Amino acid sequence: MIVEMSRGAPRQQVDHVVDRAHALGFEVQLNLGTEKTVVAILGSDTGKTSTDVFAVLPGVESVSRVMKPYKLASREFHPQSSIVNVNGVEIGGKKVVIMAGPCAVESEQQLMETAKAVKRLGASIVRGGAFKPRTSPFSFQGLEKKALKMLAKVKSDLGIPVITEVLDIQNIEIIAKHADILQVGARNMQNFALLKELAKMRHPILLKRGFSATVTEWLTAADYLLAEGNQQVILCERGIRTFEDSTRFSMDIGSISVIKRFSHLPVIVDPSHAAGHFAYVPSIAKAAIAAGADGLLIEVHLNPEEALVDGLQSLNIPNFERLMAELRPIAKAVGRSI
Ligand code: PEP
Ligand code: MN
C-alpha cells in the first residue's frame, strides 16, 4: 500500500503513519522528498487491511494499493490457465464451447426441440432459465421447479450438460440436483450471501459480470466462490451499462484480454443480453471469439415471435445455424476449434 502525505506534512504526522503501520504488523519504507513524503506499507497481508486505516490519519493525502484486491482468481496466484470440466466438456481448453438455448424454459417440448437443434448444430451445453430475475414482479418469473425437471430430462435423454440460473440460497440444492452448471446472474454478482453458499458446492459455477461492476470487482466476487476450494469457476462477460442505449448493454470486448492477463479463470461471452436485438448478436459473438473468449452463451428460440422472455434478442434456428458456420473460421484463425 502506498500512503502519500500532503505537501509539507510535518514529520510528526509521518511518524504517526509509520507507528500505525508497525502496530498492524507491517514494515515501512519511507521516501522523504523535499516537499512530499511517501510511505510504502509492506507485508503479505496488506490486502486484508482497509486503505481507510491510513487515509483517516492527519496529513495523509491519498492511499493506493499496489496489489490487486483479488487473490485466488489472479494469475499471480495460479499462473496456469484453469480448465473447468463440465461432465466431460472442457471450458478454457482449445475448443471454444457453445452454450445455447432459450432465455426461459417455457415447456418440455420447447426445451427439448431447441436442445436437439442446438446440439445438432454444435452446441455442447444447453441453457434454459428456470428461475428468472425479472425487472418487474408482474413479468413471467419462469417455470421454476417444473423447468428443472425438463432440464434434467434434456440432460439424460440427449446426454448434454445443462446450465441454469440460481437466484437465491434456498434453491441451490434443488438446482444442483438437476443442472450441471449453476449460473450467477449479473444482478447477483455481488450477492455475497449467495456467493458464500455457492462456494460450498462442488459444481461448476458461471459468474456473470454485474452490469455496473468493474473487472476488479468481478474478479474479487470470483474470489468468494474460490474461497472454499471450488476451482470450477467460469466468468461470463455480458455487457455493461453505459450512456449508449442503442444496444441493451455495451459489450466490453476489452475485458476478455484483461481477464486473460490478470486471471487464470476461463471467460465466456453472452452476446445476447449485450445486444438486446438478434441482428447484433452475430457480430458480438464473432468479436468475442476473435478476442479470445473461451465460449459463448447464446439465446436461441424456436419461434422468437412467441418467446415469453427476450424474444427480440433470441436467434431462431436458421440464424443460429448461420452463426455457427461463421464462427468456425474465426475460431480457427485464433488457433481454436468449435
Ligand atoms: C440470463 O442469462 O438468463 C440472464 C438473466 O442474464 P444476465 O444475468 O446477464 O442479465
Ligand atoms: Mn434472457
mmCIF file of C-alpha atoms and ligand atoms in Angstrom:
data_model
loop_
_atom_site.group_PDB
_atom_site.id
_atom_site.type_symbol
_atom_site.label_atom_id
_atom_site.label_comp_id
_atom_site.label_asym_id
_atom_site.label_seq_id
_atom_site.Cartn_x
_atom_site.Cartn_y
_atom_site.Cartn_z
ATOM 1 C CA MET A 1 0.000 0.000 0.000
ATOM 2 C CA ILE A 2 1.301 3.471 -0.821
ATOM 3 C CA VAL A 3 0.479 6.348 1.535
ATOM 4 C CA GLU A 4 1.083 9.763 0.049
ATOM 5 C CA MET A 5 1.421 12.528 2.632
ATOM 6 C CA SER A 6 0.148 16.066 1.956
ATOM 7 C CA ARG A 7 2.666 18.637 0.785
ATOM 8 C CA GLY A 8 4.565 19.919 3.818
ATOM 9 C CA ALA A 9 3.082 17.383 6.249
ATOM 10 C CA PRO A 10 5.177 17.620 9.438
ATOM 11 C CA ARG A 11 7.437 14.775 10.473
ATOM 12 C CA GLN A 12 5.210 14.001 13.444
ATOM 13 C CA GLN A 13 2.309 13.104 11.074
ATOM 14 C CA VAL A 14 4.613 10.870 9.029
ATOM 15 C CA ASP A 15 5.722 9.151 12.240
ATOM 16 C CA HIS A 16 2.094 8.619 13.201
ATOM 17 C CA VAL A 17 1.512 6.721 9.906
ATOM 18 C CA VAL A 18 4.677 4.687 10.497
ATOM 19 C CA ASP A 19 3.627 3.844 14.063
ATOM 20 C CA ARG A 20 0.168 2.777 12.888
ATOM 21 C CA ALA A 21 1.718 0.506 10.230
ATOM 22 C CA HIS A 22 4.068 -1.054 12.766
ATOM 23 C CA ALA A 23 1.204 -1.577 15.205
ATOM 24 C CA LEU A 24 -0.625 -3.538 12.485
ATOM 25 C CA GLY A 25 2.462 -5.706 11.920
ATOM 26 C CA PHE A 26 3.665 -4.108 8.676
ATOM 27 C CA GLU A 27 7.117 -2.944 7.616
ATOM 28 C CA VAL A 28 7.515 0.522 6.088
ATOM 29 C CA GLN A 29 9.778 2.195 3.599
ATOM 30 C CA LEU A 30 9.998 5.981 3.630
ATOM 31 C CA ASN A 31 10.617 8.182 0.650
ATOM 32 C CA LEU A 32 11.315 11.633 2.126
ATOM 33 C CA GLY A 33 11.041 14.018 -0.827
ATOM 34 C CA THR A 34 11.822 17.706 -0.490
ATOM 35 C CA GLU A 35 8.147 18.641 -0.480
ATOM 36 C CA LYS A 36 6.306 15.341 -0.154
ATOM 37 C CA THR A 37 6.776 12.153 1.798
ATOM 38 C CA VAL A 38 5.597 8.806 0.531
ATOM 39 C CA VAL A 39 5.263 5.856 2.912
ATOM 40 C CA ALA A 40 5.233 2.343 1.418
ATOM 41 C CA ILE A 41 3.423 -0.126 3.690
ATOM 42 C CA LEU A 42 4.886 -3.589 3.181
ATOM 43 C CA GLY A 43 3.674 -7.035 4.187
ATOM 44 C CA SER A 44 1.928 -10.050 2.675
ATOM 45 C CA ASP A 45 -1.345 -9.246 4.449
ATOM 46 C CA THR A 46 -1.876 -5.626 3.426
ATOM 47 C CA GLY A 47 -4.740 -6.813 1.185
ATOM 48 C CA LYS A 48 -6.815 -7.597 4.276
ATOM 49 C CA THR A 49 -6.367 -4.086 5.671
ATOM 50 C CA SER A 50 -8.668 -1.314 4.532
ATOM 51 C CA THR A 51 -6.969 1.701 2.949
ATOM 52 C CA ASP A 52 -9.177 3.798 5.265
ATOM 53 C CA VAL A 53 -6.969 2.777 8.205
ATOM 54 C CA PHE A 54 -4.313 5.136 6.806
ATOM 55 C CA ALA A 55 -6.496 7.543 4.793
ATOM 56 C CA VAL A 56 -8.117 8.743 8.016
ATOM 57 C CA LEU A 57 -4.830 9.800 9.637
ATOM 58 C CA PRO A 58 -3.904 13.519 9.759
ATOM 59 C CA GLY A 59 -1.633 14.695 6.948
ATOM 60 C CA VAL A 60 -2.487 11.810 4.594
ATOM 61 C CA GLU A 61 -3.444 12.910 1.089
ATOM 62 C CA SER A 62 -4.158 9.575 -0.576
ATOM 63 C CA VAL A 63 -3.723 5.856 -0.138
ATOM 64 C CA SER A 64 -3.481 3.387 -3.011
ATOM 65 C CA ARG A 65 -2.934 -0.320 -3.349
ATOM 66 C CA VAL A 66 -0.127 -1.936 -5.265
ATOM 67 C CA MET A 67 -1.617 -5.428 -5.041
ATOM 68 C CA LYS A 68 -4.971 -6.303 -6.573
ATOM 69 C CA PRO A 69 -7.789 -6.904 -4.048
ATOM 70 C CA TYR A 70 -8.475 -10.356 -5.519
ATOM 71 C CA LYS A 71 -6.073 -13.197 -4.943
ATOM 72 C CA LEU A 72 -7.446 -16.669 -5.713
ATOM 73 C CA ALA A 73 -8.734 -15.588 -9.131
ATOM 74 C CA SER A 74 -5.417 -13.959 -10.027
ATOM 75 C CA ARG A 75 -2.822 -15.292 -12.417
ATOM 76 C CA GLU A 76 -0.109 -14.351 -9.921
ATOM 77 C CA PHE A 77 -1.564 -16.901 -7.528
ATOM 78 C CA HIS A 78 -2.259 -19.518 -10.233
ATOM 79 C CA PRO A 79 -0.108 -18.877 -13.336
ATOM 80 C CA GLN A 80 -1.550 -21.759 -15.388
ATOM 81 C CA SER A 81 -4.895 -21.131 -17.142
ATOM 82 C CA SER A 82 -7.655 -23.138 -15.477
ATOM 83 C CA ILE A 83 -9.817 -25.547 -17.407
ATOM 84 C CA VAL A 84 -13.280 -26.236 -15.989
ATOM 85 C CA ASN A 85 -14.579 -29.703 -16.739
ATOM 86 C CA VAL A 86 -18.362 -29.907 -17.035
ATOM 87 C CA ASN A 87 -19.119 -33.625 -17.243
ATOM 88 C CA GLY A 88 -16.554 -34.071 -19.983
ATOM 89 C CA VAL A 89 -16.954 -30.678 -21.694
ATOM 90 C CA GLU A 90 -13.823 -28.619 -21.098
ATOM 91 C CA ILE A 91 -14.168 -24.852 -20.794
ATOM 92 C CA GLY A 92 -10.906 -22.936 -21.153
ATOM 93 C CA GLY A 93 -9.212 -25.550 -23.340
ATOM 94 C CA LYS A 94 -8.501 -25.462 -27.059
ATOM 95 C CA LYS A 95 -12.132 -25.830 -28.031
ATOM 96 C CA VAL A 96 -14.498 -22.887 -27.922
ATOM 97 C CA VAL A 97 -17.596 -24.066 -26.050
ATOM 98 C CA ILE A 98 -21.032 -23.025 -27.247
ATOM 99 C CA MET A 99 -23.871 -22.950 -24.713
ATOM 100 C CA ALA A 100 -27.240 -22.259 -26.306
ATOM 101 C CA GLY A 101 -30.930 -22.487 -25.602
ATOM 102 C CA PRO A 102 -33.923 -20.397 -24.638
ATOM 103 C CA CYS A 103 -33.772 -17.485 -22.218
ATOM 104 C CA ALA A 104 -36.516 -19.223 -20.229
ATOM 105 C CA VAL A 105 -37.748 -22.793 -20.257
ATOM 106 C CA GLU A 106 -41.350 -22.455 -21.466
ATOM 107 C CA SER A 107 -42.439 -26.074 -21.986
ATOM 108 C CA GLU A 108 -40.936 -29.534 -22.221
ATOM 109 C CA GLN A 109 -41.411 -29.609 -25.973
ATOM 110 C CA GLN A 110 -39.909 -26.136 -26.495
ATOM 111 C CA LEU A 111 -36.824 -27.014 -24.455
ATOM 112 C CA MET A 112 -36.333 -30.480 -25.939
ATOM 113 C CA GLU A 113 -36.700 -29.348 -29.556
ATOM 114 C CA THR A 114 -34.383 -26.391 -29.048
ATOM 115 C CA ALA A 115 -31.845 -28.568 -27.269
ATOM 116 C CA LYS A 116 -31.877 -31.154 -30.075
ATOM 117 C CA ALA A 117 -31.404 -28.426 -32.691
ATOM 118 C CA VAL A 118 -28.563 -26.566 -30.952
ATOM 119 C CA LYS A 119 -26.809 -29.859 -30.143
ATOM 120 C CA ARG A 120 -27.028 -30.956 -33.782
ATOM 121 C CA LEU A 121 -25.558 -27.601 -34.846
ATOM 122 C CA GLY A 122 -22.571 -27.804 -32.483
ATOM 123 C CA ALA A 123 -23.578 -26.556 -29.047
ATOM 124 C CA SER A 124 -22.163 -28.690 -26.248
ATOM 125 C CA ILE A 125 -24.151 -27.248 -23.332
ATOM 126 C CA VAL A 126 -27.855 -26.301 -23.215
ATOM 127 C CA ARG A 127 -29.061 -23.197 -21.394
ATOM 128 C CA GLY A 128 -32.563 -22.563 -20.062
ATOM 129 C CA GLY A 129 -33.766 -20.257 -17.314
ATOM 130 C CA ALA A 130 -35.962 -21.921 -14.688
ATOM 131 C CA PHE A 131 -35.980 -19.069 -12.133
ATOM 132 C CA LYS A 132 -35.906 -15.755 -13.977
ATOM 133 C CA PRO A 133 -34.650 -12.468 -12.478
ATOM 134 C CA ARG A 134 -37.232 -10.072 -13.925
ATOM 135 C CA THR A 135 -37.191 -6.320 -13.527
ATOM 136 C CA SER A 136 -40.932 -6.329 -12.908
ATOM 137 C CA PRO A 137 -42.664 -8.709 -10.479
ATOM 138 C CA PHE A 138 -45.571 -8.899 -12.959
ATOM 139 C CA SER A 139 -43.437 -10.410 -15.738
ATOM 140 C CA PHE A 140 -43.115 -14.175 -16.295
ATOM 141 C CA GLN A 141 -40.914 -15.496 -13.488
ATOM 142 C CA GLY A 142 -40.054 -18.876 -15.031
ATOM 143 C CA LEU A 143 -41.491 -22.372 -14.612
ATOM 144 C CA GLU A 144 -39.190 -22.831 -11.608
ATOM 145 C CA LYS A 145 -39.066 -26.434 -10.311
ATOM 146 C CA LYS A 146 -41.059 -27.772 -13.284
ATOM 147 C CA ALA A 147 -38.386 -26.333 -15.567
ATOM 148 C CA LEU A 148 -35.643 -28.073 -13.583
ATOM 149 C CA LYS A 149 -37.280 -31.433 -14.332
ATOM 150 C CA MET A 150 -37.377 -30.535 -18.041
ATOM 151 C CA LEU A 151 -33.698 -29.577 -17.977
ATOM 152 C CA ALA A 152 -32.845 -32.866 -16.278
ATOM 153 C CA LYS A 153 -34.772 -34.733 -18.987
ATOM 154 C CA VAL A 154 -32.793 -32.959 -21.716
ATOM 155 C CA LYS A 155 -29.598 -33.863 -19.895
ATOM 156 C CA SER A 156 -30.480 -37.540 -19.596
ATOM 157 C CA ASP A 157 -32.195 -38.001 -22.983
ATOM 158 C CA LEU A 158 -29.604 -36.115 -25.041
ATOM 159 C CA GLY A 159 -26.540 -36.659 -22.858
ATOM 160 C CA ILE A 160 -25.727 -32.954 -22.896
ATOM 161 C CA PRO A 161 -24.904 -30.834 -19.809
ATOM 162 C CA VAL A 162 -27.322 -28.068 -18.853
ATOM 163 C CA ILE A 163 -26.886 -24.654 -17.239
ATOM 164 C CA THR A 164 -29.475 -22.643 -15.333
ATOM 165 C CA GLU A 165 -29.521 -19.644 -13.008
ATOM 166 C CA VAL A 166 -29.602 -19.773 -9.218
ATOM 167 C CA LEU A 167 -31.440 -16.758 -7.855
ATOM 168 C CA ASP A 168 -31.423 -17.475 -4.154
ATOM 169 C CA ILE A 169 -29.877 -19.589 -1.429
ATOM 170 C CA GLN A 170 -32.935 -21.747 -0.748
ATOM 171 C CA ASN A 171 -32.949 -23.220 -4.269
ATOM 172 C CA ILE A 172 -29.235 -24.050 -4.565
ATOM 173 C CA GLU A 173 -29.675 -27.699 -3.540
ATOM 174 C CA ILE A 174 -32.528 -28.489 -5.878
ATOM 175 C CA ILE A 175 -30.896 -26.718 -8.827
ATOM 176 C CA ALA A 176 -27.626 -28.542 -8.151
ATOM 177 C CA LYS A 177 -29.517 -31.844 -8.340
ATOM 178 C CA HIS A 178 -30.784 -31.075 -11.847
ATOM 179 C CA ALA A 179 -28.175 -28.851 -13.518
ATOM 180 C CA ASP A 180 -24.502 -29.224 -14.384
ATOM 181 C CA ILE A 181 -23.540 -25.539 -14.161
ATOM 182 C CA LEU A 182 -25.001 -23.094 -11.649
ATOM 183 C CA GLN A 183 -25.301 -19.634 -13.179
ATOM 184 C CA VAL A 184 -24.999 -16.492 -11.069
ATOM 185 C CA GLY A 185 -26.734 -13.710 -12.976
ATOM 186 C CA ALA A 186 -25.490 -10.179 -13.479
ATOM 187 C CA ARG A 187 -27.891 -8.866 -10.834
ATOM 188 C CA ASN A 188 -26.456 -11.235 -8.252
ATOM 189 C CA MET A 189 -22.732 -10.857 -8.913
ATOM 190 C CA GLN A 190 -22.293 -9.085 -5.602
ATOM 191 C CA ASN A 191 -24.902 -11.015 -3.634
ATOM 192 C CA PHE A 192 -22.218 -12.124 -1.215
ATOM 193 C CA ALA A 193 -24.526 -14.300 0.899
ATOM 194 C CA LEU A 194 -25.416 -16.299 -2.255
ATOM 195 C CA LEU A 195 -21.768 -16.485 -3.374
ATOM 196 C CA LYS A 196 -20.671 -17.796 0.038
ATOM 197 C CA GLU A 197 -23.254 -20.607 -0.088
ATOM 198 C CA LEU A 198 -22.357 -21.478 -3.685
ATOM 199 C CA ALA A 199 -18.694 -21.633 -2.679
ATOM 200 C CA LYS A 200 -19.511 -24.696 -0.593
ATOM 201 C CA MET A 201 -20.729 -26.573 -3.686
ATOM 202 C CA ARG A 202 -18.504 -28.601 -5.963
ATOM 203 C CA HIS A 203 -20.497 -27.798 -9.085
ATOM 204 C CA PRO A 204 -19.058 -25.619 -11.836
ATOM 205 C CA ILE A 205 -20.332 -22.067 -11.373
ATOM 206 C CA LEU A 206 -20.727 -19.468 -14.090
ATOM 207 C CA LEU A 207 -20.313 -15.955 -12.676
ATOM 208 C CA LYS A 208 -21.749 -13.261 -14.885
ATOM 209 C CA ARG A 209 -20.362 -9.765 -14.723
ATOM 210 C CA GLY A 210 -22.613 -7.288 -12.951
ATOM 211 C CA PHE A 211 -23.570 -4.593 -15.426
ATOM 212 C CA SER A 212 -22.091 -1.847 -13.296
ATOM 213 C CA ALA A 213 -19.147 -3.836 -11.940
ATOM 214 C CA THR A 214 -15.516 -3.204 -12.810
ATOM 215 C CA VAL A 215 -13.349 -6.145 -13.852
ATOM 216 C CA THR A 216 -11.617 -5.873 -10.467
ATOM 217 C CA GLU A 217 -14.944 -6.130 -8.600
ATOM 218 C CA TRP A 218 -15.920 -9.078 -10.790
ATOM 219 C CA LEU A 219 -12.685 -10.965 -10.062
ATOM 220 C CA THR A 220 -12.986 -10.137 -6.367
ATOM 221 C CA ALA A 221 -16.503 -11.625 -6.424
ATOM 222 C CA ALA A 222 -14.974 -14.743 -8.046
ATOM 223 C CA ASP A 223 -12.677 -14.989 -5.016
ATOM 224 C CA TYR A 224 -15.781 -15.587 -2.862
ATOM 225 C CA LEU A 225 -16.565 -18.674 -4.968
ATOM 226 C CA LEU A 226 -12.968 -19.910 -4.903
ATOM 227 C CA ALA A 227 -12.504 -19.295 -1.182
ATOM 228 C CA GLU A 228 -13.867 -22.687 -0.098
ATOM 229 C CA GLY A 229 -11.787 -24.705 -2.528
ATOM 230 C CA ASN A 230 -14.166 -24.899 -5.508
ATOM 231 C CA GLN A 231 -11.882 -24.475 -8.528
ATOM 232 C CA GLN A 232 -14.710 -24.751 -11.042
ATOM 233 C CA VAL A 233 -15.455 -21.103 -11.783
ATOM 234 C CA ILE A 234 -16.216 -19.730 -15.251
ATOM 235 C CA LEU A 235 -16.573 -15.991 -15.881
ATOM 236 C CA CYS A 236 -19.133 -14.588 -18.313
ATOM 237 C CA GLU A 237 -18.950 -11.099 -19.826
ATOM 238 C CA ARG A 238 -22.481 -9.971 -20.759
ATOM 239 C CA GLY A 239 -22.075 -6.250 -21.321
ATOM 240 C CA ILE A 240 -22.136 -3.262 -19.024
ATOM 241 C CA ARG A 241 -24.376 -0.236 -18.667
ATOM 242 C CA THR A 242 -23.022 2.895 -20.316
ATOM 243 C CA PHE A 243 -24.561 6.087 -21.722
ATOM 244 C CA GLU A 244 -25.135 4.209 -25.002
ATOM 245 C CA ASP A 245 -28.636 2.842 -25.375
ATOM 246 C CA SER A 246 -28.715 1.626 -28.971
ATOM 247 C CA THR A 247 -27.747 -1.829 -27.737
ATOM 248 C CA ARG A 248 -29.208 -3.226 -24.484
ATOM 249 C CA PHE A 249 -25.801 -3.153 -22.774
ATOM 250 C CA SER A 250 -22.356 -2.206 -24.097
ATOM 251 C CA MET A 251 -20.222 -5.276 -24.780
ATOM 252 C CA ASP A 252 -16.871 -4.665 -23.109
ATOM 253 C CA ILE A 253 -14.817 -6.713 -25.534
ATOM 254 C CA GLY A 254 -11.584 -5.467 -23.947
ATOM 255 C CA SER A 255 -12.428 -7.149 -20.663
ATOM 256 C CA ILE A 256 -11.628 -10.527 -22.234
ATOM 257 C CA SER A 257 -7.951 -9.682 -22.684
ATOM 258 C CA VAL A 258 -7.841 -8.001 -19.269
ATOM 259 C CA ILE A 259 -9.243 -11.182 -17.684
ATOM 260 C CA LYS A 260 -6.818 -13.342 -19.635
ATOM 261 C CA ARG A 261 -3.936 -11.190 -18.423
ATOM 262 C CA PHE A 262 -4.851 -10.956 -14.763
ATOM 263 C CA SER A 263 -6.812 -14.156 -14.115
ATOM 264 C CA HIS A 264 -6.429 -17.883 -14.744
ATOM 265 C CA LEU A 265 -10.200 -18.428 -14.967
ATOM 266 C CA PRO A 266 -11.917 -19.223 -18.264
ATOM 267 C CA VAL A 267 -14.101 -16.438 -19.630
ATOM 268 C CA ILE A 268 -17.034 -16.785 -21.997
ATOM 269 C CA VAL A 269 -19.269 -14.122 -23.560
ATOM 270 C CA ASP A 270 -23.048 -13.749 -23.650
ATOM 271 C CA PRO A 271 -23.691 -11.688 -26.799
ATOM 272 C CA SER A 272 -27.488 -11.925 -26.458
ATOM 273 C CA HIS A 273 -28.022 -9.805 -23.338
ATOM 274 C CA ALA A 274 -25.489 -7.241 -24.556
ATOM 275 C CA ALA A 275 -27.131 -6.966 -27.975
ATOM 276 C CA GLY A 276 -30.774 -6.848 -26.967
ATOM 277 C CA HIS A 277 -31.582 -7.475 -30.653
ATOM 278 C CA PHE A 278 -30.967 -10.623 -32.693
ATOM 279 C CA ALA A 279 -29.416 -8.594 -35.521
ATOM 280 C CA TYR A 280 -26.463 -7.574 -33.335
ATOM 281 C CA VAL A 281 -25.809 -10.975 -31.758
ATOM 282 C CA PRO A 282 -23.622 -12.462 -34.554
ATOM 283 C CA SER A 283 -21.113 -9.602 -34.743
ATOM 284 C CA ILE A 284 -20.683 -9.513 -30.952
ATOM 285 C CA ALA A 285 -20.316 -13.293 -30.860
ATOM 286 C CA LYS A 286 -17.702 -13.252 -33.614
ATOM 287 C CA ALA A 287 -15.784 -10.401 -31.969
ATOM 288 C CA ALA A 288 -15.756 -12.340 -28.685
ATOM 289 C CA ILE A 289 -14.201 -15.433 -30.248
ATOM 290 C CA ALA A 290 -11.675 -13.312 -32.131
ATOM 291 C CA ALA A 291 -10.786 -11.581 -28.846
ATOM 292 C CA GLY A 292 -10.004 -14.892 -27.137
ATOM 293 C CA ALA A 293 -13.206 -15.835 -25.302
ATOM 294 C CA ASP A 294 -13.396 -19.495 -24.289
ATOM 295 C CA GLY A 295 -17.017 -19.847 -25.269
ATOM 296 C CA LEU A 296 -20.399 -18.231 -25.849
ATOM 297 C CA LEU A 297 -23.769 -18.310 -24.093
ATOM 298 C CA ILE A 298 -26.409 -17.636 -26.741
ATOM 299 C CA GLU A 299 -30.184 -17.336 -26.506
ATOM 300 C CA VAL A 300 -31.950 -19.426 -29.139
ATOM 301 C CA HIS A 301 -35.716 -19.790 -29.525
ATOM 302 C CA LEU A 302 -37.711 -21.994 -31.909
ATOM 303 C CA ASN A 303 -40.037 -19.103 -32.596
ATOM 304 C CA PRO A 304 -38.779 -15.785 -31.151
ATOM 305 C CA GLU A 305 -42.110 -14.136 -32.038
ATOM 306 C CA GLU A 306 -43.745 -16.219 -29.341
ATOM 307 C CA ALA A 307 -40.990 -16.190 -26.721
ATOM 308 C CA LEU A 308 -42.160 -15.353 -23.206
ATOM 309 C CA VAL A 309 -38.851 -13.625 -22.427
ATOM 310 C CA ASP A 310 -36.177 -11.919 -24.548
ATOM 311 C CA GLY A 311 -37.673 -12.817 -27.936
ATOM 312 C CA LEU A 312 -36.105 -9.842 -29.680
ATOM 313 C CA GLN A 313 -32.563 -10.889 -28.821
ATOM 314 C CA SER A 314 -33.086 -14.608 -29.444
ATOM 315 C CA LEU A 315 -31.738 -16.270 -32.571
ATOM 316 C CA ASN A 316 -34.078 -18.627 -34.393
ATOM 317 C CA ILE A 317 -32.633 -21.959 -35.512
ATOM 318 C CA PRO A 318 -31.620 -20.857 -39.057
ATOM 319 C CA ASN A 319 -29.872 -17.769 -37.639
ATOM 320 C CA PHE A 320 -28.081 -19.896 -35.046
ATOM 321 C CA GLU A 321 -27.013 -22.326 -37.783
ATOM 322 C CA ARG A 322 -25.633 -19.453 -39.878
ATOM 323 C CA LEU A 323 -23.760 -18.023 -36.896
ATOM 324 C CA MET A 324 -22.179 -21.392 -36.069
ATOM 325 C CA ALA A 325 -20.896 -21.629 -39.650
ATOM 326 C CA GLU A 326 -19.475 -18.097 -39.417
ATOM 327 C CA LEU A 327 -17.816 -18.732 -36.065
ATOM 328 C CA ARG A 328 -15.809 -21.776 -37.168
ATOM 329 C CA PRO A 329 -13.265 -19.970 -39.407
ATOM 330 C CA ILE A 330 -12.849 -17.250 -36.758
ATOM 331 C CA ALA A 331 -12.088 -19.843 -34.084
ATOM 332 C CA LYS A 332 -9.616 -21.469 -36.476
ATOM 333 C CA ALA A 333 -7.912 -18.137 -37.155
ATOM 334 C CA VAL A 334 -7.176 -17.733 -33.443
ATOM 335 C CA GLY A 335 -5.907 -21.279 -33.072
ATOM 336 C CA ARG A 336 -9.074 -22.840 -31.685
ATOM 337 C CA SER A 337 -11.898 -25.008 -32.871
ATOM 338 C CA ILE A 338 -15.623 -25.304 -32.197
HETATM 339 C C1 PEP B 1 -29.695 -14.920 -18.373
HETATM 340 O O1 PEP B 1 -28.644 -15.321 -18.911
HETATM 341 O O2 PEP B 1 -30.717 -15.591 -18.336
HETATM 342 C C2 PEP B 1 -29.724 -13.585 -17.710
HETATM 343 C C3 PEP B 1 -30.762 -13.206 -16.990
HETATM 344 O O3 PEP B 1 -28.642 -12.829 -17.973
HETATM 345 P P1 PEP B 1 -27.995 -11.614 -17.112
HETATM 346 O O4 PEP B 1 -27.885 -12.102 -15.686
HETATM 347 O O5 PEP B 1 -26.648 -11.455 -17.779
HETATM 348 O O6 PEP B 1 -28.877 -10.440 -17.286
HETATM 349 MN MN MN B 2 -32.547 -13.578 -21.340
#
